[in-house]
XYZ file of N, CA and C in Angstrom:
504
model
N 122.246 74.617 206.378
C 122.693 75.992 206.399
C 122.927 76.452 207.828
N 122.051 76.047 208.708
C 122.125 76.512 210.086
C 123.449 76.121 210.737
N 123.965 74.941 210.390
C 125.219 74.460 210.980
C 126.448 74.866 210.173
N 126.259 75.669 209.140
C 127.387 76.135 208.349
C 127.882 75.140 207.313
N 127.098 74.106 207.024
C 127.526 73.089 206.069
C 127.029 73.377 204.658
N 126.236 74.426 204.508
C 125.710 74.781 203.189
C 125.475 76.280 203.133
N 125.409 76.786 201.904
C 125.101 78.199 201.679
C 123.990 78.254 200.645
N 123.140 79.252 200.777
C 122.057 79.460 199.809
C 122.515 80.474 198.770
N 121.993 80.323 197.557
C 122.281 81.275 196.485
C 120.984 81.991 196.136
N 121.032 83.309 196.105
C 119.860 84.092 195.696
C 119.685 83.916 194.186
N 118.529 83.426 193.730
C 118.350 83.132 192.307
C 118.369 84.354 191.397
N 118.085 85.527 191.939
C 118.060 86.730 191.094
C 119.444 87.376 190.961
N 120.277 87.290 192.010
C 121.591 87.951 191.983
C 122.765 86.971 191.995
N 122.508 85.723 192.318
C 123.524 84.672 192.471
C 124.508 84.975 193.600
N 124.104 85.827 194.547
C 124.919 86.067 195.736
C 124.763 84.880 196.674
N 125.851 84.522 197.370
C 125.767 83.436 198.341
C 125.465 84.006 199.722
N 124.757 83.192 200.509
C 124.336 83.627 201.844
C 124.549 82.508 202.848
N 125.004 82.893 204.031
C 124.998 81.942 205.129
C 123.612 82.021 205.778
N 123.413 81.255 206.836
C 122.087 81.208 207.450
C 121.631 82.584 207.924
N 122.529 83.313 208.550
C 122.173 84.616 209.111
C 121.746 85.604 208.024
N 122.545 85.735 206.972
C 122.191 86.705 205.925
C 120.973 86.243 205.124
N 120.794 84.924 204.977
C 119.623 84.416 204.249
C 118.349 84.711 205.040
N 118.411 84.553 206.363
C 117.207 84.804 207.160
C 116.849 86.274 207.255
N 117.782 87.160 206.899
C 117.488 88.593 206.883
C 116.766 89.036 205.606
N 116.764 88.199 204.573
C 116.133 88.581 203.302
C 114.616 88.633 203.436
N 114.020 89.574 202.747
C 112.557 89.710 202.762
C 111.922 88.542 202.004
N 110.714 88.199 202.402
C 109.967 87.122 201.751
C 108.815 87.745 200.985
N 108.799 87.527 199.684
C 107.729 88.077 198.842
C 106.428 87.330 199.116
N 105.325 87.990 198.856
C 104.008 87.385 199.049
C 103.873 86.143 198.167
N 103.444 85.053 198.759
C 103.247 83.815 198.017
C 104.511 82.991 197.834
N 105.649 83.524 198.265
C 106.913 82.792 198.129
C 106.991 81.720 199.220
N 107.474 80.518 198.882
C 107.578 79.463 199.899
C 108.492 79.889 201.045
N 108.083 79.551 202.253
C 108.855 79.930 203.435
C 108.835 78.802 204.451
N 109.859 78.805 205.289
C 109.954 77.861 206.399
C 109.606 78.641 207.661
N 108.707 78.062 208.463
C 108.236 78.748 209.671
C 108.704 78.000 210.915
N 109.134 78.751 211.900
C 109.397 78.188 213.223
C 108.688 79.087 214.229
N 108.867 78.828 215.486
C 108.210 79.646 216.505
C 108.674 81.093 216.429
N 109.978 81.294 216.198
C 110.507 82.656 216.237
C 111.053 83.160 214.906
N 110.929 82.365 213.853
C 111.592 82.730 212.609
C 110.770 82.308 211.393
N 110.889 83.108 210.354
C 110.268 82.771 209.065
C 111.295 83.131 207.994
N 111.761 82.119 207.217
C 112.770 82.377 206.187
C 112.331 81.792 204.845
N 112.888 82.369 203.777
C 112.610 81.888 202.419
C 113.136 80.462 202.258
N 112.429 79.666 201.458
C 112.941 78.345 201.087
C 113.951 78.564 199.962
N 115.203 78.182 200.161
C 116.184 78.395 199.096
C 115.949 77.443 197.919
N 116.084 77.978 196.700
C 115.970 77.147 195.499
C 117.304 76.520 195.137
N 118.395 77.204 195.482
C 119.734 76.732 195.131
C 120.575 76.702 196.398
N 121.203 75.560 196.645
C 122.048 75.401 197.828
C 123.400 74.849 197.384
N 124.466 75.385 197.949
C 125.816 74.862 197.729
C 126.241 74.162 199.014
N 126.641 72.914 198.893
C 127.166 72.211 200.057
C 128.608 72.633 200.271
N 128.917 73.057 201.481
C 130.281 73.468 201.804
C 131.098 72.269 202.274
N 130.469 71.357 202.952
C 131.128 70.159 203.465
C 130.306 68.935 203.082
N 130.957 67.999 202.420
C 130.311 66.725 202.129
C 131.393 65.708 201.819
N 131.101 64.443 202.040
C 132.083 63.390 201.762
C 132.190 63.150 200.270
N 131.078 62.822 199.648
C 131.030 62.608 198.206
C 129.584 62.319 197.824
N 129.313 62.363 196.540
C 127.981 62.008 196.071
C 127.799 60.520 196.336
N 126.691 60.117 196.943
C 126.510 58.692 197.219
C 126.525 57.882 195.924
N 127.188 56.754 195.968
C 127.241 55.891 194.790
C 125.944 55.099 194.704
N 125.371 55.116 193.530
C 124.136 54.373 193.301
C 124.298 53.602 192.010
N 123.396 52.697 191.764
C 123.423 51.933 190.525
C 122.168 52.227 189.729
N 122.306 52.179 188.415
C 121.153 52.330 187.537
C 120.373 51.024 187.604
N 119.078 51.117 187.830
C 118.224 49.935 187.924
C 118.197 49.217 186.578
N 118.361 47.904 186.603
C 118.277 47.100 185.386
C 116.796 46.961 185.041
N 116.349 47.732 184.063
C 114.937 47.718 183.672
C 114.823 47.885 182.165
N 113.681 47.542 181.654
C 113.423 47.695 180.213
C 113.662 49.148 179.780
N 113.105 50.098 180.520
C 113.265 51.519 180.186
C 114.748 51.907 180.106
N 115.546 51.447 181.072
C 116.954 51.824 181.098
C 117.784 51.121 180.029
N 117.384 49.927 179.617
C 118.060 49.268 178.486
C 117.789 50.068 177.219
N 116.548 50.499 177.035
C 116.212 51.318 175.861
C 117.005 52.625 175.872
N 117.132 53.238 177.041
C 117.910 54.482 177.135
C 119.378 54.231 176.825
N 119.939 53.187 177.448
C 121.363 52.901 177.232
C 121.665 52.658 175.752
N 120.798 51.877 175.097
C 121.026 51.524 173.688
C 120.432 52.546 172.723
N 119.881 53.617 173.275
C 119.355 54.733 172.480
C 118.317 54.301 171.444
N 117.454 53.381 171.851
C 116.366 52.916 170.990
C 116.900 52.434 169.639
N 118.087 51.799 169.667
C 118.777 51.375 168.451
C 119.082 49.887 168.513
N 118.815 49.164 167.423
C 119.193 47.756 167.325
C 120.710 47.670 167.408
N 121.196 46.854 168.314
C 122.636 46.750 168.533
C 123.325 45.813 167.547
N 122.549 45.273 166.597
C 123.130 44.439 165.545
C 123.199 45.179 164.209
N 122.114 45.846 163.817
C 122.097 46.491 162.494
C 122.140 48.017 162.562
N 121.909 48.602 163.751
C 121.972 50.051 163.899
C 120.690 50.783 163.546
N 119.648 50.064 163.178
C 118.374 50.703 162.833
C 117.660 51.176 164.094
N 116.793 52.191 163.913
C 115.955 52.708 164.995
C 114.498 52.609 164.559
N 113.925 51.417 164.632
C 112.589 51.217 164.077
C 111.438 51.731 164.935
N 111.678 52.124 166.150
C 110.614 52.499 167.079
C 110.496 51.429 168.146
N 110.081 51.821 169.332
C 110.100 50.900 170.472
C 109.239 49.660 170.264
N 108.160 49.782 169.498
C 107.288 48.617 169.297
C 107.927 47.563 168.399
N 108.981 47.928 167.676
C 109.678 46.982 166.793
C 111.039 46.570 167.356
N 111.286 46.894 168.629
C 112.532 46.501 169.282
C 112.244 45.476 170.365
N 113.169 44.551 170.548
C 113.045 43.535 171.590
C 114.338 43.520 172.396
N 114.266 42.924 173.564
C 115.474 42.751 174.367
C 116.031 41.368 174.057
N 117.257 41.345 173.562
C 117.910 40.096 173.175
C 118.946 39.714 174.215
N 118.977 38.428 174.557
C 120.025 37.892 175.422
C 121.154 37.417 174.517
N 122.318 38.027 174.634
C 123.457 37.686 173.777
C 123.770 36.200 173.912
N 123.981 35.744 175.130
C 124.057 34.314 175.401
C 122.638 33.909 175.783
N 121.964 33.124 174.941
C 120.550 32.813 175.187
C 120.314 32.208 176.571
N 119.157 32.501 177.120
C 118.802 31.971 178.436
C 118.781 30.447 178.436
N 118.437 29.859 177.294
C 118.343 28.396 177.214
C 119.693 27.705 177.420
N 120.786 28.451 177.260
C 122.111 27.865 177.489
C 122.813 28.539 178.672
N 122.035 29.116 179.561
C 122.585 29.670 180.796
C 122.786 31.174 180.819
N 122.400 31.873 179.747
C 122.524 33.326 179.736
C 121.601 33.956 180.762
N 122.067 35.011 181.384
C 121.278 35.667 182.426
C 120.822 37.034 181.969
N 119.844 37.563 182.643
C 119.354 38.913 182.351
C 120.205 39.904 183.136
N 121.278 40.378 182.492
C 122.199 41.331 183.104
C 122.491 42.432 182.097
N 123.081 43.516 182.587
C 123.467 44.616 181.702
C 124.409 44.131 180.613
N 125.300 43.218 180.968
C 126.336 42.776 180.039
C 125.842 41.719 179.055
N 124.647 41.152 179.280
C 124.144 40.091 178.403
C 122.886 40.483 177.638
N 122.358 41.666 177.862
C 121.118 42.078 177.192
C 121.348 43.317 176.335
N 120.792 43.290 175.130
C 120.862 44.435 174.215
C 119.535 44.560 173.486
N 119.311 45.726 172.891
C 118.142 45.894 172.037
C 118.435 45.294 170.674
N 117.424 44.626 170.123
C 117.525 44.066 168.774
C 116.201 44.311 168.075
N 116.276 44.679 166.799
C 115.032 44.818 166.040
C 114.453 43.416 165.841
N 113.182 43.348 165.520
C 112.503 42.064 165.370
C 113.218 41.195 164.336
N 113.619 41.781 163.209
C 114.284 41.001 162.155
C 115.612 40.414 162.636
N 116.433 41.227 163.293
C 117.723 40.721 163.783
C 117.523 39.674 164.875
N 116.563 39.889 165.756
C 116.317 38.921 166.821
C 115.816 37.606 166.232
N 114.981 37.694 165.225
C 114.470 36.494 164.557
C 115.625 35.741 163.885
N 116.516 36.471 163.213
C 117.659 35.842 162.541
C 118.611 35.192 163.555
N 118.875 35.879 164.648
C 119.784 35.341 165.666
C 119.173 34.129 166.342
N 117.878 34.188 166.548
C 117.121 33.098 167.176
C 117.766 32.688 168.497
N 117.923 31.412 168.720
C 118.406 30.887 169.997
C 119.905 30.575 169.913
N 120.661 31.511 169.323
C 122.101 31.309 169.135
C 122.859 32.513 169.679
N 124.160 32.357 169.777
C 125.007 33.499 170.110
C 125.175 34.321 168.839
N 125.622 35.563 168.948
C 125.869 36.338 167.730
C 126.850 35.629 166.780
N 127.928 35.050 167.316
C 128.878 34.321 166.467
C 128.192 33.161 165.758
N 127.386 32.416 166.497
C 126.681 31.272 165.918
C 125.715 31.676 164.822
N 125.231 32.921 164.872
C 124.284 33.415 163.863
C 124.993 34.236 162.787
N 126.326 34.355 162.891
C 127.066 35.160 161.919
C 126.785 36.651 162.053
N 126.558 37.114 163.277
C 126.232 38.519 163.535
C 127.271 39.118 164.481
N 127.364 40.444 164.464
C 128.269 41.149 165.367
C 127.517 42.273 166.057
N 127.859 42.478 167.317
C 127.310 43.614 168.057
C 128.024 44.887 167.625
N 127.281 45.992 167.551
C 127.889 47.280 167.209
C 128.857 47.737 168.297
N 128.512 47.434 169.554
C 129.390 47.759 170.684
C 129.051 46.809 171.822
N 130.019 46.518 172.674
C 129.730 45.612 173.787
C 128.810 46.289 174.804
N 127.841 45.564 175.323
C 126.937 46.164 176.311
C 127.624 46.303 177.667
N 127.367 47.415 178.327
C 127.949 47.669 179.646
C 126.875 48.215 180.584
N 127.162 48.094 181.857
C 126.291 48.696 182.875
C 126.475 50.205 182.789
N 125.401 50.976 182.592
C 125.574 52.431 182.510
C 125.913 53.016 183.878
N 126.753 54.035 183.897
C 127.080 54.659 185.180
C 125.921 55.524 185.669
N 125.759 55.573 186.982
C 124.737 56.437 187.563
C 125.328 57.828 187.701
N 124.534 58.827 187.409
C 124.934 60.207 187.663
C 123.798 60.892 188.404
N 124.102 61.908 189.196
C 123.038 62.600 189.923
C 121.982 63.172 188.989
N 122.373 63.516 187.753
C 121.423 64.120 186.827
C 120.333 63.145 186.414
N 120.611 61.829 186.509
C 119.590 60.844 186.169
C 118.424 60.898 187.146
N 118.686 61.370 188.359
C 117.627 61.388 189.354
C 116.805 62.673 189.335
N 117.188 63.650 188.522
C 116.388 64.870 188.394
C 115.224 64.588 187.458
N 114.048 64.586 187.980
C 112.872 64.270 187.181
C 112.475 65.473 186.332
N 111.938 65.171 185.147
C 111.459 66.247 184.286
C 110.287 66.945 184.958
N 110.214 68.232 184.798
C 109.079 68.973 185.323
C 109.327 69.608 186.676
N 110.387 69.220 187.381
C 110.621 69.839 188.684
C 111.811 70.785 188.653
N 112.328 71.058 187.475
C 113.459 71.983 187.355
C 112.980 73.421 187.520
N 113.738 74.173 188.263
C 113.443 75.590 188.428
C 114.328 76.371 187.469
N 113.823 77.492 186.990
C 114.594 78.326 186.064
C 115.925 78.743 186.686
N 115.944 78.934 187.993
C 117.173 79.362 188.669
C 118.258 78.283 188.649
N 117.898 77.045 188.359
C 118.876 75.956 188.306
C 119.619 75.919 186.976
N 119.087 76.572 185.960
C 119.609 76.461 184.596
C 121.117 76.708 184.525
N 121.585 77.668 185.269
C 123.013 78.010 185.246
C 123.882 76.886 185.816
N 123.295 76.026 186.646
C 124.057 74.986 187.334
C 123.852 73.593 186.750
N 122.646 73.288 186.291
C 122.338 71.961 185.730
C 121.517 72.117 184.455
N 122.091 72.732 183.467
C 121.395 73.001 182.215
C 121.180 71.729 181.407
N 119.961 71.516 180.942
C 119.648 70.393 180.056
C 120.420 70.515 178.751
N 120.524 71.722 178.239
C 121.203 71.915 176.955
C 122.658 71.477 177.025
N 123.323 71.717 178.123
C 124.723 71.327 178.270
C 124.883 69.820 178.126
N 123.964 69.064 178.737
C 124.086 67.608 178.751
C 123.547 66.965 177.485
N 122.627 67.611 176.790
C 121.966 66.995 175.642
C 122.532 67.402 174.293
N 123.410 68.391 174.266
C 123.934 68.854 172.978
C 124.804 67.761 172.348
N 124.677 67.604 171.034
C 125.466 66.596 170.332
C 126.914 67.056 170.256
N 127.824 66.175 170.639
C 129.244 66.492 170.612
C 129.811 66.205 169.232
N 130.721 67.045 168.791
C 131.352 66.873 167.481
C 132.527 65.909 167.603
N 132.760 65.143 166.541
C 133.851 64.152 166.544
C 135.209 64.815 166.484
């Protein structure tokens, strides 16, 4: 803000402020503040970047948790959602024949489907995937941890907007 690269938004009025006008605002008792030798200003809850190159590109970590999220806790062969304890990670091309643990080669499978597929490819087992597995795209919203959202953010990054079921 000090260098003019960002503006603060007042959470109660949604007015934008540069550094000078933000530092003129009163600080309520108990409100977080930044202290310097000659200045004390409110900690802004909402900041708009005025100048930036782009959101840094990141990748979603290949992990058990993220495979479950990507596949929505659903067997990718039969479409059932038996619960996480009844789901396994299946290698489409089995590891025994050179299959690797990658986004494109791993899917969730229920115990029954994984048992039926055994050490074969889906074609070899007479099975079909519901959809081809892909690496999920990273979005900044994935990095917002639950529990640290402020009410003032709701207008800008609402959970309801992202989680509502879309109609066909």
